[in-house]
């Protein structure tokens, strides 16, 4: 294979992975949606190899689940998964800012761009524009992650944020967005980091994760209520279809009925 062919395939692989990630984050590929390498290759008009590589990349990032016989499907994250994501991010960020001089290097030249991302994310959140919010929020956290001296930690935090949006997007489209779900503290967090105000950074992050965990509590309560209602309906239907109890009227057999 020539060097140019290798570059082309690598570029296609990344482009396909980016396009599919955008589809998942936009909610156009809902959780549980199944597809094969062949279907995606035909959709984009490319060969199977870069598609297969892109799908395995997204599987490694936790966005897709793969099955040898059924192909790939968009991963379904539960409320428990979302709670675990929030707690994991909280623990890691708390550790980063426990002694930021060793783990975080704020570059003043990078703050202007992050401030713009923060302002746009807040504007989109308050305006209810979910697609714009997701894009700016992910850029905001990714650029903040560039201040983290350990690239593995930065990558881990970015992946968790993407997974959290995969969990959230279809629920937000279904239920709507408001201040009880969304967090608007991007700008305050940036300024606390710019000042080196470690206590305020911790306060803003506690607010951030508090919003996430409070939403998880409400979702769990709603799911429990929905399960209880479904169980009650199922029990009622089962009673209606079951054998007649004592004293019930038993209709006469119709002609041709076989006991």
PDB file of C-alpha atoms in Angstrom, residues 32 47 56 74 132 187 209 240 255:
ATOM      1  CA  UNK A  32     -30.087   0.268  20.655  1.00  0.00           C
ATOM      2  CA  UNK A  47     -15.059   0.467   1.231  1.00  0.00           C
ATOM      3  CA  UNK A  56     -14.170  -0.326  16.330  1.00  0.00           C
ATOM      4  CA  UNK A  74     -25.532   2.329  19.707  1.00  0.00           C
ATOM      5  CA  UNK A 132     -25.402  23.931  19.627  1.00  0.00           C
ATOM      6  CA  UNK A 187     -18.067  31.043  32.624  1.00  0.00           C
ATOM      7  CA  UNK A 209     -21.972  17.383  39.564  1.00  0.00           C
ATOM      8  CA  UNK A 240     -58.791 -10.088  33.439  1.00  0.00           C
ATOM      9  CA  UNK A 255     -71.174 -25.147  18.980  1.00  0.00           C
TER      10      UNK A 255
END
